[in-house]
Coordinates of C-alpha atoms and ligand atoms in Angstrom, one line a residue:
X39 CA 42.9 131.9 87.1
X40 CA 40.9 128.8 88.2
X41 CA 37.3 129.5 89.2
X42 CA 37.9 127.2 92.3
X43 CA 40.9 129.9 93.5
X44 CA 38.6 132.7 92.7
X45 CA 35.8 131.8 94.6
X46 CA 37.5 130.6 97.5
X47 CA 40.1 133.8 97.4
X48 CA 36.8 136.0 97.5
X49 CA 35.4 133.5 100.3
X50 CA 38.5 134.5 102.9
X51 CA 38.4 138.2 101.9
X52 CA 37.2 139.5 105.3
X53 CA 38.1 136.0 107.4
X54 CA 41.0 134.1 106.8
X55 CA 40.2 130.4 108.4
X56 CA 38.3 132.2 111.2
X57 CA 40.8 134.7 112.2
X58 CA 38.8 137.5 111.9
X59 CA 41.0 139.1 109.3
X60 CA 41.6 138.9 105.6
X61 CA 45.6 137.9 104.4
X62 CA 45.9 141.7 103.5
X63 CA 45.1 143.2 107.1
X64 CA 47.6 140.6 108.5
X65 CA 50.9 141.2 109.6
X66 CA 53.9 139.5 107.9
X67 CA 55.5 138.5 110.3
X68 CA 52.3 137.2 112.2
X69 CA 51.8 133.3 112.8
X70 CA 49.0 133.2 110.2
X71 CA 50.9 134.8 107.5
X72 CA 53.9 132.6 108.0
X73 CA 52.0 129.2 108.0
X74 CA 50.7 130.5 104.6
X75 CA 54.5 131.5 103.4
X76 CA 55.5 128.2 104.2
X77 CA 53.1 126.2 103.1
X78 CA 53.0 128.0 99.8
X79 CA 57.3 127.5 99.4
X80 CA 56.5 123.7 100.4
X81 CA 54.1 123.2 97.9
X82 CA 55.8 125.1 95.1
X83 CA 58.8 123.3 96.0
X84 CA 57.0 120.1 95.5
X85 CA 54.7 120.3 92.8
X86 CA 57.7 121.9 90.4
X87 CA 60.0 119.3 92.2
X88 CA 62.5 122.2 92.8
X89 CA 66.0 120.9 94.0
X90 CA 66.9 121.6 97.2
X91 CA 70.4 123.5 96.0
X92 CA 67.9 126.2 95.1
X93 CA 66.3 129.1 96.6
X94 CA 62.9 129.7 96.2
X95 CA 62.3 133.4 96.4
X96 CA 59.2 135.5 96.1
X97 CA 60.1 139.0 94.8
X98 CA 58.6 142.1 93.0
X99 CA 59.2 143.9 90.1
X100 CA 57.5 141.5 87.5
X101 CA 59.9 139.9 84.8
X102 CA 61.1 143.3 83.4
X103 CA 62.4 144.1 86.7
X104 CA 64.0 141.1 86.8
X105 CA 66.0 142.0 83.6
X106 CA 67.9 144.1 85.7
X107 CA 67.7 141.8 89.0
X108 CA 69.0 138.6 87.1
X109 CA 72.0 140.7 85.9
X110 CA 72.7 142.9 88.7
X111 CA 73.2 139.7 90.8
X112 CA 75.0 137.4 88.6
X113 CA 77.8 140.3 87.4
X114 CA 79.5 141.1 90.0
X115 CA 82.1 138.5 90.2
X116 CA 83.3 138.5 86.3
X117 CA 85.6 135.1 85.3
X118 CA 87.7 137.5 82.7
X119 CA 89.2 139.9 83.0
X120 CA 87.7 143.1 81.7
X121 CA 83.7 143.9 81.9
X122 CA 81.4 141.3 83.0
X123 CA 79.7 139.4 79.8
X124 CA 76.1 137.9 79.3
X125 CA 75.0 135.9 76.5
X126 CA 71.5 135.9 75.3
X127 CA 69.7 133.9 72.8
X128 CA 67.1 136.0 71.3
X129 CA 64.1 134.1 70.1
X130 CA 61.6 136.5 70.3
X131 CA 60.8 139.9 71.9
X132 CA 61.0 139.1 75.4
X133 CA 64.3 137.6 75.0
X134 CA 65.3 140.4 73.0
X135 CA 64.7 143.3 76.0
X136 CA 66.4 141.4 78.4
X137 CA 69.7 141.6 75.6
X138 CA 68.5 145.6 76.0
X139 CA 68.1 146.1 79.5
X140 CA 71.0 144.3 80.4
X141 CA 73.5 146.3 78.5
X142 CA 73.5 148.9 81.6
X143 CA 75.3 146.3 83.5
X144 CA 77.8 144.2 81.8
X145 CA 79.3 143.7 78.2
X146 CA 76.1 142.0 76.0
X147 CA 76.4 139.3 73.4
X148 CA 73.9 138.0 71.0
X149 CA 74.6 134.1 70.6
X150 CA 71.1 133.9 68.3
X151 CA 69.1 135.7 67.1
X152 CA 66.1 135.0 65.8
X153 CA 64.9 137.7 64.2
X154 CA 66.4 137.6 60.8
X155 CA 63.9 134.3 60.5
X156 CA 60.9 136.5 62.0
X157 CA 61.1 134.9 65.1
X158 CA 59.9 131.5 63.4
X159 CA 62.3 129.2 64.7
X160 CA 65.5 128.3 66.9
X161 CA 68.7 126.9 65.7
X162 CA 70.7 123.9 67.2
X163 CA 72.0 125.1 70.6
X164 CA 75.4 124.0 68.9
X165 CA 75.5 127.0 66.5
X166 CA 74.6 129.3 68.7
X167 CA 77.6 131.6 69.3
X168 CA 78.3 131.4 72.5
X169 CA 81.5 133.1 74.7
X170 CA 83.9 130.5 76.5
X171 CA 84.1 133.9 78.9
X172 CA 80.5 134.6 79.5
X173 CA 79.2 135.0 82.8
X174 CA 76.1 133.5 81.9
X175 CA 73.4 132.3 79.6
X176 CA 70.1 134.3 78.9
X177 CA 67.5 132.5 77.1
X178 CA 63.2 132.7 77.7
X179 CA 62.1 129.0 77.5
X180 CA 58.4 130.8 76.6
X181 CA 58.2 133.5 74.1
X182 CA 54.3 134.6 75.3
X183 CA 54.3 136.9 72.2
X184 CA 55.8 135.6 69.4
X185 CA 54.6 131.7 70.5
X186 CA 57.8 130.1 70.8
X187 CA 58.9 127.5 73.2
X188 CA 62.0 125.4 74.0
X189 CA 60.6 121.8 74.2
X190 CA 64.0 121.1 75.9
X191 CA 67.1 123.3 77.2
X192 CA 70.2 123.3 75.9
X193 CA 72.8 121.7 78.4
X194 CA 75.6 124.4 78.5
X195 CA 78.3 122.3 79.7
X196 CA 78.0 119.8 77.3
X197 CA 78.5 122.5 75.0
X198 CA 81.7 123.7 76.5
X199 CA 80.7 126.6 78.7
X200 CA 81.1 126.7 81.8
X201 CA 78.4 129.3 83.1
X202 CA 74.9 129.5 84.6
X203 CA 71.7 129.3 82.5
X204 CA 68.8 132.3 83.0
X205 CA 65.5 131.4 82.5
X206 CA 62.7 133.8 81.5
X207 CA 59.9 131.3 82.1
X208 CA 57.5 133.4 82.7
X209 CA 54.4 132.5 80.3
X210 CA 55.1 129.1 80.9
X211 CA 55.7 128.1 84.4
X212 CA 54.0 125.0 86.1
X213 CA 52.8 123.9 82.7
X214 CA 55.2 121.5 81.7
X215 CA 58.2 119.3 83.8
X216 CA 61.8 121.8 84.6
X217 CA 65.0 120.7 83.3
X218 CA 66.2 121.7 86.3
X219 CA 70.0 120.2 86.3
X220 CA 70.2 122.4 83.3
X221 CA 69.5 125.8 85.1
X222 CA 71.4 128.2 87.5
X223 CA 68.7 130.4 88.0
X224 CA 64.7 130.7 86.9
X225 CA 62.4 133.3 87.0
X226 CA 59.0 133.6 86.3
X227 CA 56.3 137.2 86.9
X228 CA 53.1 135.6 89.1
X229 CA 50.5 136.3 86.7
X230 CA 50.4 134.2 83.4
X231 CA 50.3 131.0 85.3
X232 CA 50.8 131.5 89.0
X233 CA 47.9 134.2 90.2
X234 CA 48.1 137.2 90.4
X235 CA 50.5 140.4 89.1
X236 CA 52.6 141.7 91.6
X237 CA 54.8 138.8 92.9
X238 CA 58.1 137.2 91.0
X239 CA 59.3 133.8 91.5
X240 CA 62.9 133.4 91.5
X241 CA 64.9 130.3 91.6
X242 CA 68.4 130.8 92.5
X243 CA 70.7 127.6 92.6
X244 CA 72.5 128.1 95.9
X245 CA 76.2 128.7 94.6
X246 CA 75.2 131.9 92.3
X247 CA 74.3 134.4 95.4
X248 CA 77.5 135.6 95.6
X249 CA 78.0 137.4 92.5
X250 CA 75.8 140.7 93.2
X251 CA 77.1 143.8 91.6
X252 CA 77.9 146.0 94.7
X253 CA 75.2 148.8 93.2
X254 CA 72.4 145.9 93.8
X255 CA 69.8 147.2 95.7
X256 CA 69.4 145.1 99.2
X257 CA 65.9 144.6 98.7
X258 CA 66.9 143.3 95.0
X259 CA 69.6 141.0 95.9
X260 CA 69.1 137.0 96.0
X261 CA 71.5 136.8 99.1
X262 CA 69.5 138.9 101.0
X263 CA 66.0 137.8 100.2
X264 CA 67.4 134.2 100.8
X265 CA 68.4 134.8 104.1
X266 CA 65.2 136.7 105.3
X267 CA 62.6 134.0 103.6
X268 CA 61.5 136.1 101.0
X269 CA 60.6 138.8 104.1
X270 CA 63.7 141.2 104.1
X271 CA 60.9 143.9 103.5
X272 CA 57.1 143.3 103.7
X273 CA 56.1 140.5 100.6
X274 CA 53.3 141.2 98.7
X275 CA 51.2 138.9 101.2
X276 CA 47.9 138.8 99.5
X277 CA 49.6 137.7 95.7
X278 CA 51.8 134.8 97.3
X279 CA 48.6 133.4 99.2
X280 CA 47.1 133.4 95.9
X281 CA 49.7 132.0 94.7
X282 CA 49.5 129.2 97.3
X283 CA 45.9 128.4 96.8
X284 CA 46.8 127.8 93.1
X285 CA 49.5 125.4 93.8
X286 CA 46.7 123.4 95.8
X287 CA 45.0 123.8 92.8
X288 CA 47.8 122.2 90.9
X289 CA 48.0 119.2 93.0
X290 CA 44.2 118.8 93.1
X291 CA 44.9 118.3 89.6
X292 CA 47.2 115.7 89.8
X293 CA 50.3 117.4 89.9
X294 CA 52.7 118.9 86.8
X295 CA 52.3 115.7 84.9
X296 CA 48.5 115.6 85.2
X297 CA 48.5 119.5 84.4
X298 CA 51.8 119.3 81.2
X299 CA 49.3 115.9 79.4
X300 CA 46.5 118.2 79.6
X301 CA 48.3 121.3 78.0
X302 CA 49.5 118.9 75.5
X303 CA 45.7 117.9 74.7
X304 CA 44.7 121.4 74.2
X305 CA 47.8 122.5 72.2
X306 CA 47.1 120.1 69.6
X307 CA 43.4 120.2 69.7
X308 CA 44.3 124.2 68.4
X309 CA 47.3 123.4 66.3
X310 CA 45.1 120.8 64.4
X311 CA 42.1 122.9 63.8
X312 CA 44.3 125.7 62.1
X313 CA 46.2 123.3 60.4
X314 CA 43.8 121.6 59.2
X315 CA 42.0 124.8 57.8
X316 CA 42.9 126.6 54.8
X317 CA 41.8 130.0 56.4
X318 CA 43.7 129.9 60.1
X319 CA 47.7 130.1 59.6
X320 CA 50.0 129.5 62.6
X321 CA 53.9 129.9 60.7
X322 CA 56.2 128.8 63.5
X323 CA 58.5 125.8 63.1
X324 CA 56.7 122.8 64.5
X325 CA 58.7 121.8 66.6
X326 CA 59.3 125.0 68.4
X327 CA 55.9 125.6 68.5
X328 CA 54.4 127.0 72.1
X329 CA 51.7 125.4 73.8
X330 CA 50.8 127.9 76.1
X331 CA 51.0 131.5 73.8
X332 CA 49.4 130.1 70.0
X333 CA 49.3 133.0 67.2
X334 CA 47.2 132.3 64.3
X335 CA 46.3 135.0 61.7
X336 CA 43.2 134.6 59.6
X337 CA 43.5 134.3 55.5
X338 CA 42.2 138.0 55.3
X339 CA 43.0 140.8 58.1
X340 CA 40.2 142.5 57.0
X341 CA 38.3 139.7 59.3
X342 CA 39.9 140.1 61.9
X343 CA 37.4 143.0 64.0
X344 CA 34.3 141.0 63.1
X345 CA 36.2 137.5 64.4
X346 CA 37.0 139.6 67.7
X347 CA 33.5 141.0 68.1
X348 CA 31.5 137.5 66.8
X349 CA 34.5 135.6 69.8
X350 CA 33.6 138.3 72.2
X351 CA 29.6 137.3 71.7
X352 CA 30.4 133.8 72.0
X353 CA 32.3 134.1 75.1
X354 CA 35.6 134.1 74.1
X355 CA 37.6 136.9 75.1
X356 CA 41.1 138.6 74.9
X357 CA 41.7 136.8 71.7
X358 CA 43.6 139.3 69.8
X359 CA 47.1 139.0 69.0
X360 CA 50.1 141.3 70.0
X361 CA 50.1 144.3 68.2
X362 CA 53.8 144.1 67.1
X363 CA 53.0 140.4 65.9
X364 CA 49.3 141.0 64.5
X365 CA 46.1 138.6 64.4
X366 CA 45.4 136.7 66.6
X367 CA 46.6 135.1 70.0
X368 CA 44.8 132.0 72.2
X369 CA 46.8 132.5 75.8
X370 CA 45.6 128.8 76.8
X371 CA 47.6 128.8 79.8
X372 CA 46.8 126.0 82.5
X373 CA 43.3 127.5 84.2
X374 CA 42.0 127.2 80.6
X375 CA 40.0 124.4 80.2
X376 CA 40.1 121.6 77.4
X377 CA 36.8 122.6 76.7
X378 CA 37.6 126.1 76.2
X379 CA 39.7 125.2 73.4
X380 CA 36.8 122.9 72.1
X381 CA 34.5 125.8 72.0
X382 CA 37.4 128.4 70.4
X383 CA 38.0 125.6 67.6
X384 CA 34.0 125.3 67.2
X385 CA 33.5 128.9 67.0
X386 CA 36.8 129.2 64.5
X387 CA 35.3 126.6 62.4
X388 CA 31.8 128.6 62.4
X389 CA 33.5 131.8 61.6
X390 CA 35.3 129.9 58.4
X391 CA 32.2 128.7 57.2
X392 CA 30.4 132.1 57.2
X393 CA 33.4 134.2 55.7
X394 CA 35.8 132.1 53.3
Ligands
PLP1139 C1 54.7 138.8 80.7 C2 56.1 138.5 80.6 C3 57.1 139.3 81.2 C4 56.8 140.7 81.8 O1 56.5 140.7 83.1 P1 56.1 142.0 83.8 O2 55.6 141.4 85.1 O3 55.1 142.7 83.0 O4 57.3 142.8 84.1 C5 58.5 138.9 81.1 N1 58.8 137.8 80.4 C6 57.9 137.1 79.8 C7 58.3 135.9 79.0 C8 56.5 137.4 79.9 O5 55.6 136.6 79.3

């Protein structure tokens, strides 16, 4: 989170601009609350230059809900006959539980799958193995474990299929420009780069919200939140004002282009140091590497306790790496400065010198 958010989110705790009342005593439907709904939609719309074909809508559940949701709403109006069909692309193990999760609701097809390459890299869209018949494209743009990104989206219909793309974009939201012409529908749990847990940004293109399985739940279906602004049952209030005084944030910055030129800066001020070290190791194909999510193992595991607890002296903290992946993890997602990176590549290079 910025420090700027925090401090002004703990600033309005008890008095929201002189109200008298913090955003979570409010009510919902109240004046306040609604200038802060729309003001937060208008700026999200804005600084991620959403379309206007497409809904934004804040939801809950996180992204593992939304699993479920993303299929649960686009199934319902199969193109074959027969069961409804979703393709995913697998390139890690987020993308791999939404294949899972999904399989409760329609007929599941893996069109890639990474993991016979440990997750190291993506082939060409065009040998992917894609159905003419799906009902749509599952892919996550961000994998925040395995540090995998799409630098670009594949463009379905110039591959022949004529279906909507799904987005898991969770880890990587508002840190890089949308392909947005290439997407149906986006989705993205608050907390990597948007505040805080507890709210889910979908972003439905408009001619999708009639496909909902009839066993969607109402409070779970895009049509419905769409046509009560996100407030078909109470929002989480306090998470989307937090999301709003982040997206200030964003354009304090300078926007997503200011924000995607200063990831870039601290992805390769990382990537460099480990390349250019004989002890740090980061495996993944360049060119699918993440910016956001960066693994890197040390030469001997061994290390790895004493380089959490030396880090964790030194300030740097929540550095180690998924368990199912090993080693270690930077998360250097937009709130992290460029000069947090400087000080992890300074402390890296310290630790190198004193163990290898
Ligand atoms: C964190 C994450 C999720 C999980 O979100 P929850 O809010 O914990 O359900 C889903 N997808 C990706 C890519 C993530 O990074």
């Amino acid at each position: 989170m910025p420090l700027e958010v925090l401090l002004r989110a703990g600033s309005d705790v008890a008095n929201w601009h002189g109200t008298g009342m913090g955003v979570m005593e409010m009510s919902h439907r109240g004046a306040a609350f609604g200038d802060i709904l729309e003001r937060t939609l208008a700026d999200v719309r804005e600084v991620l230059g959403v379309p206007a074909n497409f809904d934004i809508l804040f939801m809950q559940g996180g992204g593992l809900a939304h699993n479920a949701i993303a299929p649960m709403n686009l199934l319902g109006k199969p193109k074959a006959i027969g069961a409804p069909k979703a393709d995913f692309v697998v390139s890690g193990s987020w993308s791999h539980k939404s294949s899972v999760e999904a399989q409760r609701y329609g007929d599941v097809h893996v069109a890639f799958n990474g993991k016979s390459t440990q997750f190291k890299t993506v082939a060409d869209a065009t040998d992917w193995q894609l159905r003419q018949q799906t009902d749509y494209v599952h892919l996550c743009s961000n994998e925040t474990i395995d540090g995998v990104e799409f630098s670009t989206l594949p463009d379905l219909s110039a591959l022949g299929i004529d279906a909507p793309l799904v987005v898991d974009c969770s880890s990587h939201i508002a840190s890089r420009s949308i392909e947005w012409h290439k997407i149906g529908l986006a989705f993205a749990g608050a907390q990597k780069n948007l505040g805080p847990a507890g709210v889910t940004l979908a972003f439905v293109r408009q001619d999708l919200t009639d496909r909902a399985m009839a066993i969607c739940p109402s409070a779970f279906e895009y049509k419905t939140i769409a046509a009560n602004n996100s407030m078909f049952n109470t929002p989480p209030t306090n998470a989307i004002y937090i999301v709003g005084l982040v997206f200030e944030w964003l354009k304090s910055q300078g926007g997503l282009a200011a924000i995607e030129a200063n990831n870039l800066v601290k992805a390769n001020t990382l990537y460099q140091a480990i390349d250019g070290s004989s002890f740090y190791s980061n495996d993944i194909d360049v060119a699918w590497r993440s910016r956001m999510n960066v693994p890197f193992k040390l030469a001997t595991e061994a290390l790895n306790d004493a380089f959490l607890a030396q880090a964790k002296t030194a300030g740097l903290l929540q550095l180690k790496g998924h368990k199912s992946v090993g080693g270690m993890r930077a998360s250097i997602y937009n709130a992290m400065p460029l000069a947090g990176v400087q000080a992890l590549v300074a402390f890296m290079q310290q630790f190198e010198q004193q163990h290898a």
